[in-house]
Amino acid sequence: MIPKTFKEVIDLGDGREISIETGKLAKQAHGSVVVQSGKCMLLCTVVSNYKQADVDFLPLTVDYREKFAAAGRYPGGFFKREARPSDGEVLTMRLVDRVLRPLFPKDYHSETQVMIQLMSHDDDVMPDAMAGLAASAAIQLSDFPFECAISEARVGRVNGEFVINPTRAQLAESDIDMMIGASADSVMMVEGEMDEISEEEMTEAIKFAHEAIKVQCAAQIRLAEAFGKKEVREYEPEREDEDLAKKVHDLAYDKVYAVAKAGSAKHERSAAFSEIKEEIIASFSEEEQEEYGGLISKYFYKAEKAAVRDLTLNEGLRLDGRKTDEIRPIWCEVDYLPSTHGSAIFTRGETQALATVTLGTSREANQIDMPSFEGEERFYLHYNFPPFSTGEARPIRGTSRREVGHGNLAQRALKGMVPEDCPYTVRVVSEVLESNGSSSMATVCSGTMALMDAGVQLKKPVSGIAMGLITDTESGKYAVLSDILGDEDHLGDMDFKVTGTAYGITACQMDIKVKGLSYEILVNALKQARDGRLHILEKLTDTIAAPNADVKDHAPTMVTRRIPNEFIGALIGPGGKVIQELQKETETTIVINEDPVTEEGIVEVLGVGSKGIDAVMAKIDSLLFKPEVGSVYEVKVIKMLDFGAVVEYIDAPGNEVLLHVSELAWERTENVSDVVNMGDVFDVKYFGIDSRTRKEKVSRKALLPKPEGYVERPPRNDRGGDRRGGDRRGGRDNRDRKPRRD
């Protein structure tokens, strides 16, 4: 018997709906829902251990996977099974994790898993936009200690109108692609890309998405109430001691405040804070240290955070001595690496990124093979964050989720500025060499300069900045911090990264930790970010004002040529013989694609220097060569025959035609070699297809003056009948032939 189910439906306002259902699947999980829109179905399950883990953080895992069966497809590759998550899945995991994690109690340390699976796919529904809704709805059905329902929604703008959860087709026409995560009361996360929009337009998009999220949060609450709201589980909270907290605060606050006000460098400041901490710990007896060691450290960090925040709010000063809107010193350099196609260094304070650019053909495009999307990227960016960049030694275990996320943000920031007619596949790699502040924004800046150094004709240069926010709800004070340090990232109420040109925003990423942030403060923060962006942009353009006109001498040049479909086979040759030999002879890379609309062949030729490319273009020209009737062409003799000479068009090597012995000269020619020899070059006139022989006809004699007294011989068919009749055989009548025996 099918169990009883509970369901809520959310109206998106344009005929589309999202339903949330529970009670049928995965009932041993602590909470499970199926979220559906159209034919797209997500199953989300949540489980959290009842025993607290022996750690001082929340061991939360958010896992999002797309099953290939959902789209009726097999996994690619030899191993026909879903394996490690794709970058697209990792990015969805990060979007959901960033909204959920702050809503668990700080002292809740039970291992928790949120698993979201795409079980059925719909081409008109983008499943990542519903992942946050599914996760929160499942948690609402559980007994987890969780602050409130949240949801996430994508917002686009098509023809000036905002759209919630647009289709992929709508998104292609949209100038905004943003994901917003929020509760009914507060916006908590924003991430996306834009087509140079203003700060006010971005804020309006966030407001629009928030209104839709409020409806989705209300639906989750109704579903939980109908299903039967569970009592929140009991768990062992962290130990607290108010007297100890006050004592540590009193011992630490003034000393930390003084060090913070001194405006020192990162390592000097960290050493001073550590010394204060050790002094405070030493002021307790060995017995107290053994009993309260963890609490002393915890309360010290609270006092440190309070002192640093107060310094900024009260005096407008920061840890390194800067004012709130001041940018750290910047220096840049391009063309640093001699062998790369493009390179640039961007250094801002204690953050440094070295970017490289590599140019290639469509064969080097980044292939995306997900159940929800198949395609390729002709521009992509990879971000590497080695441990030495922060002065640490730790194991390297593949590409982290953080590296995937930061690289994607920088890629979104830059990709809109790569022109649509750029013939290359472009790969940018950012190597973070130092980090104290936003290395992803340093990646955007170094990436911009490296692209221009490589000769990629960017529409406009892009810069990026990381911002922070400190607020005091009681006094109403707040401070927006430009170009935040790593320490300021942790102690603030909002950290956000904004990239853009001089004309508008191209990408953003925000994590908002304070409830009920006003849109007025948000707009002010974005405007201060714009001032910082423009300051940094000026430093970039001082280093390299515009893209180099050409690629470097050692970098490949790309030439693209379209050819009619019927010539593709001739260029490739049997078994690829022609194209392979041509690539070897010219030292080029040749890629042939077919235009899906016109069915023309798109030939990409990549080579260093013009010699090889010119040779390939000449080969293509020769394939496409069609002589015109009545035109004169220069030819070369390449083969001698008894009845004529085979000649090759000089302007179209490989194109041959027979020059018949009768067309060599006006005089009767007994031997071809009496008139021409191998290698001779001369002009011929093209007469098109001969009606008698059905072959192309060219003539040398047509360009020569007739000899004096020359008498034209009558045509052969005037000398005794048709050559196809019996006269050819000595006048015998074919009708007298005996019948053929079987």
Short mmCIF file of N, CA, C and O in Angstrom, two decimals, residues 481-572:
data_model
loop_
_atom_site.label_atom_id
_atom_site.label_comp_id
_atom_site.label_asym_id
_atom_site.label_seq_id
_atom_site.Cartn_x
_atom_site.Cartn_y
_atom_site.Cartn_z
N LEU A 481 34.20 48.11 4.77
CA LEU A 481 35.65 47.99 4.64
C LEU A 481 36.02 47.61 3.21
O LEU A 481 35.54 46.60 2.68
N SER A 482 36.87 48.42 2.60
CA SER A 482 37.35 48.13 1.26
C SER A 482 38.62 47.29 1.33
O SER A 482 39.48 47.53 2.17
N ASP A 483 38.71 46.30 0.42
CA ASP A 483 39.92 45.48 0.31
C ASP A 483 40.26 44.83 1.65
O ASP A 483 41.26 45.13 2.29
N ILE A 484 39.39 43.89 2.07
CA ILE A 484 39.54 43.33 3.42
C ILE A 484 40.71 42.35 3.51
O ILE A 484 41.12 41.72 2.54
N LEU A 485 41.25 42.26 4.73
CA LEU A 485 42.28 41.28 5.08
C LEU A 485 41.62 39.94 5.37
O LEU A 485 40.40 39.84 5.56
N GLY A 486 42.45 38.89 5.48
CA GLY A 486 41.93 37.59 5.85
C GLY A 486 41.26 37.61 7.22
O GLY A 486 40.20 37.02 7.42
N ASP A 487 41.88 38.31 8.20
CA ASP A 487 41.29 38.39 9.55
C ASP A 487 39.96 39.12 9.53
O ASP A 487 39.02 38.76 10.25
N GLU A 488 39.85 40.16 8.70
CA GLU A 488 38.60 40.93 8.64
C GLU A 488 37.49 40.12 7.99
O GLU A 488 36.31 40.36 8.25
N ASP A 489 37.86 39.15 7.16
CA ASP A 489 36.88 38.26 6.53
C ASP A 489 36.12 37.49 7.60
O ASP A 489 34.90 37.28 7.51
N HIS A 490 36.80 37.07 8.66
CA HIS A 490 36.19 36.24 9.69
C HIS A 490 35.39 37.05 10.71
O HIS A 490 34.40 36.57 11.25
N LEU A 491 35.84 38.26 11.00
CA LEU A 491 35.20 38.99 12.10
C LEU A 491 34.06 39.90 11.66
O LEU A 491 33.37 40.48 12.48
N GLY A 492 33.85 40.04 10.36
CA GLY A 492 32.82 40.96 9.87
C GLY A 492 31.44 40.33 9.80
O GLY A 492 31.25 39.13 10.01
N ASP A 493 30.46 41.18 9.45
CA ASP A 493 29.07 40.74 9.34
C ASP A 493 28.68 40.45 7.89
O ASP A 493 27.63 39.87 7.64
N MET A 494 29.50 40.88 6.97
CA MET A 494 29.25 40.57 5.57
C MET A 494 30.59 40.65 4.84
O MET A 494 31.38 41.56 5.07
N ASP A 495 30.85 39.66 4.01
CA ASP A 495 31.99 39.77 3.11
C ASP A 495 31.46 39.56 1.70
O ASP A 495 30.68 38.66 1.45
N PHE A 496 31.84 40.45 0.83
CA PHE A 496 31.33 40.34 -0.52
C PHE A 496 32.40 40.76 -1.51
O PHE A 496 33.24 41.62 -1.23
N LYS A 497 32.36 40.12 -2.65
CA LYS A 497 33.32 40.36 -3.71
C LYS A 497 32.55 40.86 -4.93
O LYS A 497 31.53 40.28 -5.30
N VAL A 498 33.05 41.92 -5.53
CA VAL A 498 32.38 42.52 -6.67
C VAL A 498 33.41 42.76 -7.77
O VAL A 498 34.50 43.28 -7.51
N THR A 499 33.06 42.37 -8.99
CA THR A 499 33.93 42.61 -10.13
C THR A 499 33.18 43.41 -11.17
O THR A 499 31.94 43.36 -11.24
N GLY A 500 33.92 44.14 -11.99
CA GLY A 500 33.24 44.90 -13.02
C GLY A 500 34.19 45.74 -13.84
O GLY A 500 35.39 45.85 -13.56
N THR A 501 33.63 46.34 -14.88
CA THR A 501 34.35 47.29 -15.71
C THR A 501 34.08 48.69 -15.18
O THR A 501 33.43 48.87 -14.14
N ALA A 502 34.55 49.69 -15.90
CA ALA A 502 34.26 51.06 -15.51
C ALA A 502 32.79 51.40 -15.69
O ALA A 502 32.30 52.40 -15.17
N TYR A 503 32.04 50.51 -16.38
CA TYR A 503 30.64 50.80 -16.71
C TYR A 503 29.63 50.01 -15.90
O TYR A 503 28.45 50.33 -15.91
N GLY A 504 30.07 48.96 -15.20
CA GLY A 504 29.09 48.20 -14.41
C GLY A 504 29.64 46.90 -13.88
O GLY A 504 30.79 46.51 -14.15
N ILE A 505 28.79 46.19 -13.13
CA ILE A 505 29.16 44.96 -12.43
C ILE A 505 29.08 43.78 -13.39
O ILE A 505 28.12 43.64 -14.15
N THR A 506 30.09 42.90 -13.33
CA THR A 506 30.07 41.69 -14.15
C THR A 506 29.89 40.42 -13.32
O THR A 506 29.46 39.39 -13.86
N ALA A 507 30.22 40.45 -12.02
CA ALA A 507 30.02 39.26 -11.17
C ALA A 507 30.06 39.69 -9.71
O ALA A 507 30.62 40.74 -9.36
N CYS A 508 29.47 38.85 -8.86
CA CYS A 508 29.50 39.15 -7.42
C CYS A 508 29.36 37.86 -6.63
O CYS A 508 28.89 36.84 -7.13
N GLN A 509 29.80 37.93 -5.37
CA GLN A 509 29.60 36.84 -4.42
C GLN A 509 29.50 37.46 -3.04
O GLN A 509 30.40 38.18 -2.61
N MET A 510 28.39 37.19 -2.36
CA MET A 510 28.16 37.78 -1.04
C MET A 510 27.77 36.71 -0.04
O MET A 510 26.99 35.81 -0.36
N ASP A 511 28.28 36.84 1.17
CA ASP A 511 27.81 36.06 2.31
C ASP A 511 27.48 37.04 3.41
O ASP A 511 28.36 37.74 3.93
N ILE A 512 26.19 37.13 3.75
CA ILE A 512 25.69 38.13 4.69
C ILE A 512 25.38 37.42 6.01
O ILE A 512 24.55 36.51 6.05
N LYS A 513 26.06 37.84 7.07
CA LYS A 513 25.94 37.14 8.36
C LYS A 513 25.03 37.85 9.34
O LYS A 513 24.66 37.28 10.37
N VAL A 514 24.68 39.10 9.06
CA VAL A 514 23.84 39.86 9.97
C VAL A 514 22.39 39.80 9.48
O VAL A 514 22.13 39.87 8.28
N LYS A 515 21.47 39.67 10.41
CA LYS A 515 20.06 39.58 10.04
C LYS A 515 19.51 40.96 9.69
O LYS A 515 19.87 41.96 10.29
N GLY A 516 18.59 40.94 8.72
CA GLY A 516 17.86 42.16 8.41
C GLY A 516 18.72 43.29 7.89
O GLY A 516 18.45 44.46 8.18
N LEU A 517 19.75 42.97 7.12
CA LEU A 517 20.59 44.02 6.54
C LEU A 517 19.74 44.90 5.63
O LEU A 517 19.06 44.40 4.73
N SER A 518 19.79 46.20 5.86
CA SER A 518 18.94 47.10 5.07
C SER A 518 19.51 47.24 3.66
O SER A 518 20.72 47.18 3.44
N TYR A 519 18.61 47.46 2.71
CA TYR A 519 19.05 47.64 1.34
C TYR A 519 19.80 48.96 1.18
O TYR A 519 20.64 49.10 0.28
N GLU A 520 19.56 49.89 2.05
CA GLU A 520 20.29 51.16 2.01
C GLU A 520 21.77 50.93 2.30
O GLU A 520 22.65 51.45 1.59
N ILE A 521 22.05 50.11 3.32
CA ILE A 521 23.44 49.80 3.65
C ILE A 521 24.07 49.00 2.51
O ILE A 521 25.23 49.22 2.14
N LEU A 522 23.30 48.09 1.94
CA LEU A 522 23.82 47.26 0.85
C LEU A 522 24.21 48.12 -0.35
O LEU A 522 25.29 47.94 -0.93
N VAL A 523 23.36 49.08 -0.72
CA VAL A 523 23.67 49.96 -1.85
C VAL A 523 24.91 50.80 -1.54
O VAL A 523 25.79 50.98 -2.40
N ASN A 524 25.01 51.32 -0.31
CA ASN A 524 26.18 52.11 0.07
C ASN A 524 27.45 51.28 0.00
O ASN A 524 28.50 51.77 -0.45
N ALA A 525 27.34 50.02 0.44
CA ALA A 525 28.51 49.13 0.39
C ALA A 525 28.92 48.86 -1.06
O ALA A 525 30.11 48.85 -1.40
N LEU A 526 27.94 48.66 -1.93
CA LEU A 526 28.24 48.40 -3.34
C LEU A 526 28.86 49.63 -4.01
O LEU A 526 29.74 49.50 -4.87
N LYS A 527 28.39 50.81 -3.64
CA LYS A 527 28.96 52.03 -4.22
C LYS A 527 30.40 52.25 -3.76
O LYS A 527 31.25 52.69 -4.55
N GLN A 528 30.68 51.95 -2.48
CA GLN A 528 32.06 52.05 -2.01
C GLN A 528 32.93 51.02 -2.72
O GLN A 528 34.09 51.28 -3.03
N ALA A 529 32.35 49.85 -3.00
CA ALA A 529 33.08 48.83 -3.75
C ALA A 529 33.40 49.33 -5.15
O ALA A 529 34.48 49.06 -5.70
N ARG A 530 32.47 50.09 -5.75
CA ARG A 530 32.71 50.62 -7.09
C ARG A 530 33.90 51.58 -7.09
O ARG A 530 34.75 51.53 -7.99
N ASP A 531 33.99 52.42 -6.08
CA ASP A 531 35.13 53.35 -5.98
C ASP A 531 36.44 52.57 -5.89
O ASP A 531 37.43 52.92 -6.53
N GLY A 532 36.43 51.52 -5.08
CA GLY A 532 37.63 50.70 -4.95
C GLY A 532 37.98 49.98 -6.24
O GLY A 532 39.15 49.88 -6.63
N ARG A 533 36.95 49.48 -6.94
CA ARG A 533 37.15 48.80 -8.22
C ARG A 533 37.80 49.71 -9.24
O ARG A 533 38.72 49.32 -9.96
N LEU A 534 37.32 50.94 -9.30
CA LEU A 534 37.86 51.89 -10.28
C LEU A 534 39.30 52.26 -9.96
O LEU A 534 40.13 52.46 -10.86
N HIS A 535 39.62 52.36 -8.66
CA HIS A 535 41.00 52.64 -8.25
C HIS A 535 41.93 51.52 -8.70
O HIS A 535 43.01 51.77 -9.26
N ILE A 536 41.50 50.28 -8.49
CA ILE A 536 42.32 49.12 -8.89
C ILE A 536 42.41 49.04 -10.41
O ILE A 536 43.47 48.74 -10.97
N LEU A 537 41.30 49.34 -11.09
CA LEU A 537 41.28 49.29 -12.56
C LEU A 537 42.30 50.26 -13.15
O LEU A 537 42.96 49.97 -14.16
N GLU A 538 42.45 51.41 -12.51
CA GLU A 538 43.43 52.38 -12.98
C GLU A 538 44.85 51.83 -12.88
O GLU A 538 45.68 52.06 -13.77
N LYS A 539 45.13 51.07 -11.82
CA LYS A 539 46.45 50.45 -11.68
C LYS A 539 46.69 49.42 -12.79
O LYS A 539 47.81 49.29 -13.30
N LEU A 540 45.65 48.68 -13.15
CA LEU A 540 45.79 47.68 -14.21
C LEU A 540 46.08 48.35 -15.55
O LEU A 540 46.97 47.93 -16.30
N THR A 541 45.31 49.39 -15.87
CA THR A 541 45.47 50.04 -17.17
C THR A 541 46.74 50.89 -17.24
O THR A 541 47.22 51.19 -18.33
N ASP A 542 47.27 51.29 -16.09
CA ASP A 542 48.58 51.94 -16.09
C ASP A 542 49.66 50.95 -16.50
O ASP A 542 50.67 51.32 -17.11
N THR A 543 49.46 49.66 -16.16
CA THR A 543 50.43 48.63 -16.49
C THR A 543 50.31 48.19 -17.93
O THR A 543 51.30 48.02 -18.64
N ILE A 544 49.09 47.97 -18.40
CA ILE A 544 48.84 47.63 -19.81
C ILE A 544 47.52 48.30 -20.19
O ILE A 544 46.45 47.93 -19.71
N ALA A 545 47.63 49.31 -21.05
CA ALA A 545 46.48 50.18 -21.32
C ALA A 545 45.43 49.51 -22.19
O ALA A 545 44.24 49.80 -22.06
N ALA A 546 45.87 48.63 -23.08
CA ALA A 546 44.94 47.99 -24.03
C ALA A 546 45.51 46.64 -24.43
O ALA A 546 46.72 46.39 -24.27
N PRO A 547 44.68 45.76 -24.97
CA PRO A 547 45.20 44.46 -25.41
C PRO A 547 46.27 44.64 -26.49
O PRO A 547 46.17 45.54 -27.33
N ASN A 548 47.29 43.81 -26.46
CA ASN A 548 48.28 43.82 -27.52
C ASN A 548 47.60 43.54 -28.85
O ASN A 548 46.66 42.74 -28.94
N ALA A 549 48.07 44.20 -29.90
CA ALA A 549 47.42 44.09 -31.21
C ALA A 549 47.52 42.68 -31.78
O ALA A 549 46.62 42.22 -32.48
N ASP A 550 48.61 41.99 -31.48
CA ASP A 550 48.83 40.64 -32.01
C ASP A 550 49.28 39.72 -30.89
O ASP A 550 49.72 40.16 -29.82
N VAL A 551 49.18 38.42 -31.17
CA VAL A 551 49.71 37.44 -30.23
C VAL A 551 51.23 37.51 -30.26
O VAL A 551 51.83 38.08 -31.18
N LYS A 552 51.87 36.91 -29.29
CA LYS A 552 53.33 36.92 -29.22
C LYS A 552 53.92 36.09 -30.36
O LYS A 552 53.24 35.23 -30.94
N ASP A 553 55.19 36.35 -30.65
CA ASP A 553 55.85 35.66 -31.76
C ASP A 553 55.83 34.15 -31.59
O ASP A 553 55.74 33.41 -32.57
N HIS A 554 55.95 33.69 -30.34
CA HIS A 554 55.99 32.24 -30.10
C HIS A 554 54.60 31.66 -29.86
O HIS A 554 54.46 30.45 -29.67
N ALA A 555 53.59 32.51 -29.83
CA ALA A 555 52.22 32.04 -29.61
C ALA A 555 51.57 31.73 -30.96
O ALA A 555 51.92 32.32 -31.98
N PRO A 556 50.62 30.81 -30.97
CA PRO A 556 50.00 30.44 -32.24
C PRO A 556 49.01 31.50 -32.73
O PRO A 556 48.34 32.15 -31.94
N THR A 557 48.96 31.64 -34.04
CA THR A 557 47.95 32.48 -34.68
C THR A 557 46.83 31.57 -35.17
O THR A 557 47.08 30.47 -35.65
N MET A 558 45.62 32.03 -35.02
CA MET A 558 44.46 31.25 -35.46
C MET A 558 43.81 31.93 -36.66
O MET A 558 43.55 33.13 -36.65
N VAL A 559 43.60 31.14 -37.71
CA VAL A 559 42.86 31.61 -38.89
C VAL A 559 41.68 30.66 -39.10
O VAL A 559 41.85 29.44 -39.05
N THR A 560 40.51 31.22 -39.30
CA THR A 560 39.30 30.42 -39.50
C THR A 560 38.78 30.63 -40.92
O THR A 560 38.77 31.75 -41.43
N ARG A 561 38.38 29.54 -41.54
CA ARG A 561 37.89 29.59 -42.92
C ARG A 561 36.68 28.69 -43.05
O ARG A 561 36.67 27.56 -42.55
N ARG A 562 35.67 29.16 -43.75
CA ARG A 562 34.49 28.34 -44.03
C ARG A 562 34.60 27.76 -45.43
O ARG A 562 34.98 28.47 -46.37
N ILE A 563 34.25 26.48 -45.56
CA ILE A 563 34.27 25.84 -46.87
C ILE A 563 32.95 25.10 -47.08
O ILE A 563 32.33 24.64 -46.11
N PRO A 564 32.51 24.98 -48.34
CA PRO A 564 31.27 24.23 -48.60
C PRO A 564 31.38 22.79 -48.10
O PRO A 564 32.47 22.20 -48.09
N ASN A 565 30.27 22.24 -47.70
CA ASN A 565 30.24 20.91 -47.10
C ASN A 565 30.87 19.84 -48.00
O ASN A 565 31.55 18.94 -47.52
N GLU A 566 30.68 19.97 -49.33
CA GLU A 566 31.16 18.92 -50.23
C GLU A 566 32.68 18.86 -50.32
O GLU A 566 33.24 17.89 -50.85
N PHE A 567 33.38 19.88 -49.80
CA PHE A 567 34.84 19.88 -49.87
C PHE A 567 35.49 19.36 -48.58
O PHE A 567 36.72 19.22 -48.53
N ILE A 568 34.70 19.10 -47.55
CA ILE A 568 35.27 18.65 -46.27
C ILE A 568 36.01 17.33 -46.46
O ILE A 568 37.13 17.14 -45.99
N GLY A 569 35.36 16.39 -47.16
CA GLY A 569 35.98 15.07 -47.37
C GLY A 569 37.29 15.16 -48.12
O GLY A 569 38.26 14.45 -47.80
N ALA A 570 37.36 16.06 -49.11
CA ALA A 570 38.60 16.19 -49.88
C ALA A 570 39.73 16.74 -49.02
O ALA A 570 40.89 16.34 -49.18
N LEU A 571 39.42 17.64 -48.10
CA LEU A 571 40.44 18.19 -47.22
C LEU A 571 40.92 17.17 -46.21
O LEU A 571 42.10 17.13 -45.86
N ILE A 572 40.01 16.34 -45.73
CA ILE A 572 40.39 15.31 -44.76
C ILE A 572 41.16 14.18 -45.45
O ILE A 572 42.19 13.71 -44.96
#
